[in-house]
Tab-separated table of C-alpha atoms in Angstrom:
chain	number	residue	atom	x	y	z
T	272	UNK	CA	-30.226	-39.809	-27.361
T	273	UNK	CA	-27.659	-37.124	-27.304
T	274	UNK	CA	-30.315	-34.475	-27.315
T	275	UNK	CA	-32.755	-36.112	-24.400
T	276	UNK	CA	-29.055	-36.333	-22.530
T	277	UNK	CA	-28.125	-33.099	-23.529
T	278	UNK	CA	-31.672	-31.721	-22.183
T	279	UNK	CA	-32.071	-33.533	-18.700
T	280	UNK	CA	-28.462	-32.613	-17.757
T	281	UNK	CA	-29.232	-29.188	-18.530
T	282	UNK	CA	-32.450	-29.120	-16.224
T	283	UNK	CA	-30.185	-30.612	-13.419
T	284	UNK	CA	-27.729	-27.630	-13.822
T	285	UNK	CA	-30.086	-24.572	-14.180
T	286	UNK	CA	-33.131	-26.212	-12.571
T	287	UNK	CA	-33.717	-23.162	-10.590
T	288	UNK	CA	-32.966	-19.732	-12.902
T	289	UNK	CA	-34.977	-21.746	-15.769
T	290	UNK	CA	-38.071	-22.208	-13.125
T	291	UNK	CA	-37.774	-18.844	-11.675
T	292	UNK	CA	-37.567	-17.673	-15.118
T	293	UNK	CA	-40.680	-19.686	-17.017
T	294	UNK	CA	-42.565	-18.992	-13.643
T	295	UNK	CA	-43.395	-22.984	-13.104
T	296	UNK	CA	-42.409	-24.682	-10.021
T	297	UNK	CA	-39.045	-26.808	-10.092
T	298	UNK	CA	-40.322	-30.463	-10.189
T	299	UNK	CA	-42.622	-29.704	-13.304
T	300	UNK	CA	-40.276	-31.091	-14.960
T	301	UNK	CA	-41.395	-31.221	-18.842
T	302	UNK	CA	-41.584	-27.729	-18.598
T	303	UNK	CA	-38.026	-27.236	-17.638
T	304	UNK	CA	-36.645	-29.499	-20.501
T	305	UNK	CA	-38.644	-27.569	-22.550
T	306	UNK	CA	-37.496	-24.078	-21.342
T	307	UNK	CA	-33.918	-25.541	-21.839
T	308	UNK	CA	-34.291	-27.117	-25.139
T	309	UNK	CA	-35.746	-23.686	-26.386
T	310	UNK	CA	-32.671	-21.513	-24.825
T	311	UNK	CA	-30.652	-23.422	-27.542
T	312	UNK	CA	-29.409	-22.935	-30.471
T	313	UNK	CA	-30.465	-25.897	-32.399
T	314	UNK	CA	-34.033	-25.995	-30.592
T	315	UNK	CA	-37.057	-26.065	-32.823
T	316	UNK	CA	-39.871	-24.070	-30.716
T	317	UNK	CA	-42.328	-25.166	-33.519
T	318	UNK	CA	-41.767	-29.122	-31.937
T	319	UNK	CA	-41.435	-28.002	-28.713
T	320	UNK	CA	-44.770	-26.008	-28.608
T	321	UNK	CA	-46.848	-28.900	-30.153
T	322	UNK	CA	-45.282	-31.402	-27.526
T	323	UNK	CA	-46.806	-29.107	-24.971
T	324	UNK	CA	-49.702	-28.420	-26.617
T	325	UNK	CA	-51.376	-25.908	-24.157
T	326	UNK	CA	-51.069	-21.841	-24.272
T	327	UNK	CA	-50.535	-22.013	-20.722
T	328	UNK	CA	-47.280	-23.864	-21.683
T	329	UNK	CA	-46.518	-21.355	-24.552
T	330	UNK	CA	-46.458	-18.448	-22.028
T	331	UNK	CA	-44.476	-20.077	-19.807
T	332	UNK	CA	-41.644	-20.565	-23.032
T	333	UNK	CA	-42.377	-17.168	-23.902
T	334	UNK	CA	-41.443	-16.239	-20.728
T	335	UNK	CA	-37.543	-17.590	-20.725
T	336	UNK	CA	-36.684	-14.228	-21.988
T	337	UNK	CA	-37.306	-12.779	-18.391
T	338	UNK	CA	-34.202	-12.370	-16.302
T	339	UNK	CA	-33.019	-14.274	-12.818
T	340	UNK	CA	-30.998	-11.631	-12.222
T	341	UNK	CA	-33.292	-10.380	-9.493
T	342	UNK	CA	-33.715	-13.500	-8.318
T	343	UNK	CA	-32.292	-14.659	-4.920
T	344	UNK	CA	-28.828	-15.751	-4.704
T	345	UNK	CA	-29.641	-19.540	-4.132
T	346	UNK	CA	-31.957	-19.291	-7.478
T	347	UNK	CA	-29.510	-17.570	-9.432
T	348	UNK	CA	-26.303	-20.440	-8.510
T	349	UNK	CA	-28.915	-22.960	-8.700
T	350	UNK	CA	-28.257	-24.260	-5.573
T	351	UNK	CA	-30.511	-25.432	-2.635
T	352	UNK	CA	-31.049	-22.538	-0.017
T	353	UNK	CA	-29.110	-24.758	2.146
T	354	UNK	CA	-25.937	-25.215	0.200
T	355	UNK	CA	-25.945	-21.661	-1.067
T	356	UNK	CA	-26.092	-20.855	2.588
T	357	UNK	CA	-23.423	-23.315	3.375
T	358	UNK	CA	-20.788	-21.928	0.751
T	359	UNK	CA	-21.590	-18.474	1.463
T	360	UNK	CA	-19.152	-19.018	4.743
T	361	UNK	CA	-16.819	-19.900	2.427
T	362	UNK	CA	-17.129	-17.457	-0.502
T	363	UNK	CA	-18.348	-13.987	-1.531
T	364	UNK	CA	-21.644	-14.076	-3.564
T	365	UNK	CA	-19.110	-12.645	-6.529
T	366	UNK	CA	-17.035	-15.554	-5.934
T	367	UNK	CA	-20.336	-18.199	-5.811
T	368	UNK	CA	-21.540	-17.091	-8.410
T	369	UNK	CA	-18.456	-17.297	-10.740
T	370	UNK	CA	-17.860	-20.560	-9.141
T	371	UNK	CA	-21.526	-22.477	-10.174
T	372	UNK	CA	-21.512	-20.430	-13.230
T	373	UNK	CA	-18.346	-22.508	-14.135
T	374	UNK	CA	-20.172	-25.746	-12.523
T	375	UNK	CA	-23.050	-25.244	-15.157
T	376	UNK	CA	-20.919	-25.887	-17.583
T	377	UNK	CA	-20.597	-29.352	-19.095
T	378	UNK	CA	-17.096	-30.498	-17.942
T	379	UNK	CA	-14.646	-31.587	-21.135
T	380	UNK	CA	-12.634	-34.863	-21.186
T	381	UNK	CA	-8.959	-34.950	-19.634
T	382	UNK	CA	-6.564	-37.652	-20.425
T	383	UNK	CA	-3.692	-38.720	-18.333
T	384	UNK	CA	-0.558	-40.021	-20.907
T	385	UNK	CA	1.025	-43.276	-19.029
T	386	UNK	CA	4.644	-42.407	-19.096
T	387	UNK	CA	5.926	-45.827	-18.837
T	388	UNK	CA	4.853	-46.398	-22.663
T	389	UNK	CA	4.341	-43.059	-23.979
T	390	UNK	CA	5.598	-39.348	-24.285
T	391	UNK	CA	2.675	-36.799	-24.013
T	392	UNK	CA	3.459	-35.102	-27.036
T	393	UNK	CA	3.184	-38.271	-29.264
T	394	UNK	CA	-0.026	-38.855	-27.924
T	395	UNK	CA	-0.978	-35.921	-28.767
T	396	UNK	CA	-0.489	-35.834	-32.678
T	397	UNK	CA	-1.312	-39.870	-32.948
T	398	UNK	CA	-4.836	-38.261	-31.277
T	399	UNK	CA	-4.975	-34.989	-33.905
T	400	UNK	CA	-4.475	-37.507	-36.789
T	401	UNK	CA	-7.277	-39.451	-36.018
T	402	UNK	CA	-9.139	-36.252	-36.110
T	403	UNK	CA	-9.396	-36.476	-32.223
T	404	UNK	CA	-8.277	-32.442	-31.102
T	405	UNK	CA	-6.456	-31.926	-28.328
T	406	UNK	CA	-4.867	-29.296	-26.280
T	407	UNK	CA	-2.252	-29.358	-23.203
T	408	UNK	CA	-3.732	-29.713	-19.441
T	409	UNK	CA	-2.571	-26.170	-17.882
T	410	UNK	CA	-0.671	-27.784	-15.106
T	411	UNK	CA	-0.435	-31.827	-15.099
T	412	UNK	CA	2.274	-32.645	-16.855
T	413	UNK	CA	0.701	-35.334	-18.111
T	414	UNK	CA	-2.386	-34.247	-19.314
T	415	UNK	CA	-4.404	-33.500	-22.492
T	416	UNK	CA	-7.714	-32.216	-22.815
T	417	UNK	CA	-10.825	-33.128	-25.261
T	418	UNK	CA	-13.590	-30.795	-25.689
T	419	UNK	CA	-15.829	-33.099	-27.302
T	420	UNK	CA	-17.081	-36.510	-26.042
T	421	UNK	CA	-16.888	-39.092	-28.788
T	422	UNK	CA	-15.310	-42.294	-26.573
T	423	UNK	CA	-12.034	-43.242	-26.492
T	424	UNK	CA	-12.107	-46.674	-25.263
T	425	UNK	CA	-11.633	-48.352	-28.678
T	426	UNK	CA	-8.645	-47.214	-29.707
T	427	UNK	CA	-6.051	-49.427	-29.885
T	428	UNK	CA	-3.952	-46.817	-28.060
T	429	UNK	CA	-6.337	-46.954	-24.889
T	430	UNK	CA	-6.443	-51.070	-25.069
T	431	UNK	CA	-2.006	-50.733	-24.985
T	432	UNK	CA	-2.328	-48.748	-21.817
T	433	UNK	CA	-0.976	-45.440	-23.517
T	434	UNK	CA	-3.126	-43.182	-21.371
T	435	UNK	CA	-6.299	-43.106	-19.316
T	436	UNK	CA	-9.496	-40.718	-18.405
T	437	UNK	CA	-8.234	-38.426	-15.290
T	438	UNK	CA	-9.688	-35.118	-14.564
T	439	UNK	CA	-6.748	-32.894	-14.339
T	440	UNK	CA	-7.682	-31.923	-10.600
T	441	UNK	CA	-7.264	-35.715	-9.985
T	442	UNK	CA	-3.611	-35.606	-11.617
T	443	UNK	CA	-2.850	-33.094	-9.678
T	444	UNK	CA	-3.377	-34.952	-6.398
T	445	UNK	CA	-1.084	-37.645	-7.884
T	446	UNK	CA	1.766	-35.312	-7.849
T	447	UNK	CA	0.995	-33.884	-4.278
T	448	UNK	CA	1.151	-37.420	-3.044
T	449	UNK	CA	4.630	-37.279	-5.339
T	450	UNK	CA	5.491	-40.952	-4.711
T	451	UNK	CA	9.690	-42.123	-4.958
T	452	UNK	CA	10.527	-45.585	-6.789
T	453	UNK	CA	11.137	-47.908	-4.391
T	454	UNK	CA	9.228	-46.533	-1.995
T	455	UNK	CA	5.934	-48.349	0.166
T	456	UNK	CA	2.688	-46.722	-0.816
T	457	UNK	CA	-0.737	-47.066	0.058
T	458	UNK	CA	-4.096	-46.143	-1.677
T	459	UNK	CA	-6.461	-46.619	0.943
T	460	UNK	CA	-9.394	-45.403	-0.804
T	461	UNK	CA	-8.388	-47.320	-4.092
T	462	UNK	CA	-12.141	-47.665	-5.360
T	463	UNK	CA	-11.579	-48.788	-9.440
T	464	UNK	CA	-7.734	-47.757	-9.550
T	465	UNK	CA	-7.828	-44.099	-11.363
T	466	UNK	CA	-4.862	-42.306	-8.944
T	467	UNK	CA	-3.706	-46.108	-8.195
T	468	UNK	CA	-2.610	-46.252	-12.200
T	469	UNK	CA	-0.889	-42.755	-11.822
T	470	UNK	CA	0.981	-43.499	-8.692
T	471	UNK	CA	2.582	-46.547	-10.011
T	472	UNK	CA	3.583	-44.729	-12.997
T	473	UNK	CA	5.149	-41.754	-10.833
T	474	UNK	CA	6.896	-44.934	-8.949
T	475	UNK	CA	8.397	-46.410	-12.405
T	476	UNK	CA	6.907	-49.483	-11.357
T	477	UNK	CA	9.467	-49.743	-8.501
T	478	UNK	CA	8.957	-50.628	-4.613
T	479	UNK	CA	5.253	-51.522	-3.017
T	480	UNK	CA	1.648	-50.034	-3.863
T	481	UNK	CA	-0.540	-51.452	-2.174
T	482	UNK	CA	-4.521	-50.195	-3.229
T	483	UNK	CA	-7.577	-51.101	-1.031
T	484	UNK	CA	-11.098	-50.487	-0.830
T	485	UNK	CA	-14.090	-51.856	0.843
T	486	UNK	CA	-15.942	-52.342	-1.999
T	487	UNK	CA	-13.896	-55.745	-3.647
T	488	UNK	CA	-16.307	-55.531	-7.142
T	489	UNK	CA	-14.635	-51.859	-7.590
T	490	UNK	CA	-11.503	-52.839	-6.533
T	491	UNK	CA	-11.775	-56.077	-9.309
T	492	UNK	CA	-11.553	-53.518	-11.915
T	493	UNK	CA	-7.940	-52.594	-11.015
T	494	UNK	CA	-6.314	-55.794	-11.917
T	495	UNK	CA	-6.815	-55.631	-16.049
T	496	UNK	CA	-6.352	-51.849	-15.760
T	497	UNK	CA	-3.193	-52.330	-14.088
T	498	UNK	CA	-2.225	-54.617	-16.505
T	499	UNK	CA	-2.849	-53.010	-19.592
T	500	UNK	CA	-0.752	-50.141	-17.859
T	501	UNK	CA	2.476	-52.272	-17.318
T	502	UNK	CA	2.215	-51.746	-13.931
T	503	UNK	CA	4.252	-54.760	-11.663
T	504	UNK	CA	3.997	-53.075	-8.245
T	505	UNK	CA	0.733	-52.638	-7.738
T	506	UNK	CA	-1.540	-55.047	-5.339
T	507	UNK	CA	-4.929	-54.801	-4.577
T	508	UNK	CA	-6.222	-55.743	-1.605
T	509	UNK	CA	-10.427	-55.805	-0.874
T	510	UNK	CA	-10.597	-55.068	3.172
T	511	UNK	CA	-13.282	-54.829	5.641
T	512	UNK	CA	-12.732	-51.447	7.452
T	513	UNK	CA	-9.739	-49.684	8.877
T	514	UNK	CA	-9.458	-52.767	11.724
T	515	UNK	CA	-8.760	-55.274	8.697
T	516	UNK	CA	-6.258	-57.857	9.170
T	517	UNK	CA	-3.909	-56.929	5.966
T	518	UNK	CA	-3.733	-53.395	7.393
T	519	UNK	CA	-2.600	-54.360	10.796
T	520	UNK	CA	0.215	-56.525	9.575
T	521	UNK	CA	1.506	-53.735	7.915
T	522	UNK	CA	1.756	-51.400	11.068
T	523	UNK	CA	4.081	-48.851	10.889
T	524	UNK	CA	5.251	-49.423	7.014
T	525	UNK	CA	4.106	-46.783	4.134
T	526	UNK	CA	6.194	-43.526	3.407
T	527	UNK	CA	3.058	-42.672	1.747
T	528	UNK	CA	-0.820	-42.613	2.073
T	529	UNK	CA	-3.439	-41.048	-0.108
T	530	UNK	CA	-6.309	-41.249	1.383
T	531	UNK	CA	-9.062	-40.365	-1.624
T	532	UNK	CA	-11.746	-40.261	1.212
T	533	UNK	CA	-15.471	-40.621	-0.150
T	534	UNK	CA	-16.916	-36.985	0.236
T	535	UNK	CA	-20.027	-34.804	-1.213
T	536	UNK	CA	-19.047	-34.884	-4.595
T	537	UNK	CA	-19.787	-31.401	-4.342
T	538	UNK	CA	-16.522	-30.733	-6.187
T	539	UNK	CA	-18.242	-33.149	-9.585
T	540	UNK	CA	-21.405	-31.064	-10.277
T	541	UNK	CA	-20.242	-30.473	-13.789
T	542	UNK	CA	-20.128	-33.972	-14.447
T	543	UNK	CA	-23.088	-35.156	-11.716
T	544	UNK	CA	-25.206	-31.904	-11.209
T	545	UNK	CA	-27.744	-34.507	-9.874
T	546	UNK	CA	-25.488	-34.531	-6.827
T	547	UNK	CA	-26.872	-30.913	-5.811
T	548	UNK	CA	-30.371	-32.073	-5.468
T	549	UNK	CA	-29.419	-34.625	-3.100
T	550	UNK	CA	-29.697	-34.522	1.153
T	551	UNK	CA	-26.285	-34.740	2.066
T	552	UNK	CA	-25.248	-36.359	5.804
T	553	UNK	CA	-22.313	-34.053	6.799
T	554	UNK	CA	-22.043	-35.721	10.087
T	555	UNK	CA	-21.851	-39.460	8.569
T	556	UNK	CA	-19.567	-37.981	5.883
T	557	UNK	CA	-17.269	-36.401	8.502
T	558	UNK	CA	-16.813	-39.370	10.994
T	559	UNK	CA	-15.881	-41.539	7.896
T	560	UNK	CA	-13.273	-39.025	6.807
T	561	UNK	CA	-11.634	-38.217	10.462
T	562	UNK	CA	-11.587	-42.327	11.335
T	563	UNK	CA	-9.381	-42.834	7.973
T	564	UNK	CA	-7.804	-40.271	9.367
T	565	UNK	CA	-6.961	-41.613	12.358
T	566	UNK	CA	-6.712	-44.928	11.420
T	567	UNK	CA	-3.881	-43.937	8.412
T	568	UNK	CA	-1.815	-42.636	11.550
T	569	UNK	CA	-1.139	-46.236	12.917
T	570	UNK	CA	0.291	-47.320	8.677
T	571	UNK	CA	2.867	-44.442	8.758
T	572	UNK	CA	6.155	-44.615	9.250
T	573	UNK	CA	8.042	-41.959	11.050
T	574	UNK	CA	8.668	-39.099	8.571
T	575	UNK	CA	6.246	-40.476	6.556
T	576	UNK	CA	3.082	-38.425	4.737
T	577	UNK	CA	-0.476	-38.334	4.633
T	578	UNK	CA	-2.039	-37.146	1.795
T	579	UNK	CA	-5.666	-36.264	2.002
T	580	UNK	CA	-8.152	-35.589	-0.489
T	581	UNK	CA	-11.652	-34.809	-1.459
T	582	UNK	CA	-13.456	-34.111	-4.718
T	583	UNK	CA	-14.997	-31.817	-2.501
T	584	UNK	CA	-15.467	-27.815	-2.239
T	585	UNK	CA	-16.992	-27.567	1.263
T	586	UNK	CA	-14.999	-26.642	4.199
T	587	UNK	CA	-16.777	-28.979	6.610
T	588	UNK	CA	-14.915	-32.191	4.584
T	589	UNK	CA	-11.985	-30.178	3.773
T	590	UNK	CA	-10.127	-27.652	6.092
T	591	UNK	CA	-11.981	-28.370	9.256
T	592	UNK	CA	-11.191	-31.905	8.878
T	593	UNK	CA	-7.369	-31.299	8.448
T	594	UNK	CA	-7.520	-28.773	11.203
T	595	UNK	CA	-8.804	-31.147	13.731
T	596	UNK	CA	-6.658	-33.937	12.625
T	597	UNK	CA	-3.925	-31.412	13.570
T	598	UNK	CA	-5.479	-30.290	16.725
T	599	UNK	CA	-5.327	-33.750	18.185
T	600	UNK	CA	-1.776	-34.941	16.509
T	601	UNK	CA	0.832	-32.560	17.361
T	602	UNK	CA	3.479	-34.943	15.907
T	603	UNK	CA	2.105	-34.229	12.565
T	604	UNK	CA	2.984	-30.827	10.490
T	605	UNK	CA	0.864	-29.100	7.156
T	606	UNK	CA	3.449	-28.756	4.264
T	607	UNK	CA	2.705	-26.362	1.394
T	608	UNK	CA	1.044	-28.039	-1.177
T	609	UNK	CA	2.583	-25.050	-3.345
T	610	UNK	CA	6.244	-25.730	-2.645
T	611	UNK	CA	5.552	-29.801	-3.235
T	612	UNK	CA	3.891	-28.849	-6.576
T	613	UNK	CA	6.503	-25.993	-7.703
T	614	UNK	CA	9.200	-28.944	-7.110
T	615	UNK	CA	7.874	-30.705	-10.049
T	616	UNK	CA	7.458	-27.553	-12.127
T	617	UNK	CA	4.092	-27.285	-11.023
T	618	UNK	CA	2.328	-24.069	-10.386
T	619	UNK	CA	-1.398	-23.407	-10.570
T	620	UNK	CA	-2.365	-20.251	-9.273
T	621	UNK	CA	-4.205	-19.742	-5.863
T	622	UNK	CA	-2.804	-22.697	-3.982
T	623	UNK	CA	-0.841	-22.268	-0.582
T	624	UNK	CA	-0.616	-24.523	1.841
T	625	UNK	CA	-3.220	-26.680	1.081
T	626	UNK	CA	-4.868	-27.477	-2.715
T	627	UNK	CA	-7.708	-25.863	-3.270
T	628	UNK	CA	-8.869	-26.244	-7.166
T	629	UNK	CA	-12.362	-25.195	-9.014
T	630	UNK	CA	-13.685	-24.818	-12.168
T	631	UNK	CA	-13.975	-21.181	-12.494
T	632	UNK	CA	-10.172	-20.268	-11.120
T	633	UNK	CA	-8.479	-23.456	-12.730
T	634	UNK	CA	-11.311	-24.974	-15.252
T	635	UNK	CA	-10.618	-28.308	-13.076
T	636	UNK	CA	-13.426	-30.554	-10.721
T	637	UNK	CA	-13.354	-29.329	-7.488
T	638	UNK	CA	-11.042	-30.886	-5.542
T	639	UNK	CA	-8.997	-30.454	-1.913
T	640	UNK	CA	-6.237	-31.756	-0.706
T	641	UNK	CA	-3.607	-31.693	2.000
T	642	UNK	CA	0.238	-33.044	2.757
T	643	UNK	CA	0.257	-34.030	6.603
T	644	UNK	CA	4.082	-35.082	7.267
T	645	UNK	CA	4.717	-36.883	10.789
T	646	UNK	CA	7.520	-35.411	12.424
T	647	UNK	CA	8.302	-37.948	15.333
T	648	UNK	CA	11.001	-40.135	15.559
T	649	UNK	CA	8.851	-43.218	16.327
T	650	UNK	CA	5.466	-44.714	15.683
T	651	UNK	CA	3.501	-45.722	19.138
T	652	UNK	CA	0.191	-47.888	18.496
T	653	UNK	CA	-0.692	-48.499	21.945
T	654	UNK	CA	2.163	-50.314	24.017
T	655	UNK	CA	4.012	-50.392	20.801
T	656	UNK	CA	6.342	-48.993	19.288
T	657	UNK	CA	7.295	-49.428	15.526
């Protein structure tokens, strides 16, 4: 199973170079998991060649050991034409192709220690004794790393609530959001609880987190998670849109709101490289993201801060977004997500005023994200004022 897992994620990721390369078109697709299986190590071409059985087949293996390096771009990034066209107004083709080199590569495992039970380094060594390596996350406090993939979900240190599974990029967005005990904080885009569980630990368990989601069987997945965590001031709350009933009654009441918006998944490819073969709906995207947006606005309270986020890498869901936001709310100001981060002893390199984190510069997801502090006295919904 590993090895049939091992093979059709590694079509997904080089599904172009290996075509381009073997001279077979890209949806022949026993070719290509042949191809793949053959560029490894612990490939046995005898096997392979009888599976395929033709000598048609056997000069398209022999073939692997032609280069894509005169390839087109797109082909050599493995990318659609469109995407690689897309990114290209975002990056240099040096910087693209560093950047899906590093997406080609199978993402490892990240842990997030929950400091209301444990200390990261005792994690660590209880995880080296069980013959479980680990090595420090670069920048989450928080964090440990795994670069092999035997589960952890049976050990009795998972079932206490000790730590969970968080990409690092994802911890990282916790402490942007950087959420004060006794404070009232919403998730609005709780989905199964992952930043939910880190938020209440940043909040000691004090004050109000409130996590939603439209989707109530994802949300249902919070309550045992939050449990097992210690967590006390956490409540989830399933809603029906933006207009929903439990987020009008609360009007004009969170210092905080992370707003986790559903995106691309461009930013995931290590972990989903099926995600780049997919049509993607900008526009649909988009007008989701800018109506949370908009409807966050009316939850704040004066001096109070958005935090937005995508596991995204494309511009169009990331800084166009927060630039329009801005364009059309000039009682909202852009703090530097550097400064917020270097307050917590925090510094990953390349990030100004807004997060910007990849595999190749950081050896994190992709992810964006963006502090949005409201600097007017007052909150006006309408007639209203809060």
């Amino acid at each position: 199973r590993g090895i049939v897992a091992e093979s059709v994620y590694g079509v997904l990721r080089q599904r172009r170079s290996l075509a381009w390369r073997m001279g077979v078109g890209e949806k022949q697709w026993n070719m290509l998991v042949a191809g793949f299986m053959l560029d490894q190590d612990w490939a046995d071409k005898t096997f392979v060649l009888k599976w395929l059985g033709n000598q048609g087949a056997a000069q398209a293996l022999d073939d692997l050991a032609r280069s894509a390096d005169d390839a087109p771009l797109a082909v050599r990034v493995n990318l659609p034409d469109v995407l690689a066209e897309r990114l290209l107004q975002a990056y240099s083709e040096e910087q693209l192709l560093a950047l899906c080199t590093a997406m080609n590569q199978p993402a490892p495992v990240d842990i997030r220690v929950n400091t209301l039970k444990a200390e990261r380094g005792d994690i660590q060594h209880m995880l080296n004794d069980l013959g479980l390596a680990t090595e420090l996350t670069p920048y989450a406090p928080n964090g440990l790393r795994r670069h092999d993939r035997r589960p952890l979900f049976s050990l009795p240190a998972f079932k206490e609530g000790l730590f969970e599974v968080q990409d690092e990029a994802s911890q990282l967005v916790g402490h942007l959001v950087a959420p004060k005990p006794g404070e009232r904080v919403l998730d609005l885009c709780a989905g199964a609880g992952g930043k939910t569980l880190q938020l209440g630990a940043l909040m000691q368990s004090k004050g109000s987190l409130m996590a939603t989601d439209i989707s109530a069987h994802r949300l249902e997945k919070l309550t045992p998670r939050m449990r097992r965590a210690g967590l006390s001031n956490v409540r989830p709350v399933a809603i029906t849109g933006m207009t929903d009933a439990h987020l009008k009654r609360n009007k004009g009441m969170f210092d905080r709101i992370l707003i986790d918006a559903p995106c691309s998944g461009t930013g995931t490819w290590r972990r989903n490289p099926d995600l780049k073969w997919r049509v993607l709906d900008l526009e649909e995207l988009n007008a989701t993201q800018g109506a949370l947006l908009e409807g966050a606005v009316r939850l704040l309270k004066p001096q109070g801060r958005l935090i937005y986020a995508t596991c995204s890498i494309l511009p169009e869901e990331n800084e166009c977004i927060i630039e329009q936001f801005l364009a059309h709310h000039p009682d909202f100001q852009l703090l530097s997500a550097a400064d917020i981060l270097a307050e917590q002893g925090i510094t990953p390199p390349h990030v100004g005023d807004m997060l910007k984190l990849d595999p190749a510069q950081h050896g994190t997801d992709g992810f964006f994200a963006a502090v949005l502090q409201r600097v007017a006295a007052t909150v006006e919904a309408g007639n209203d004022v809060v």
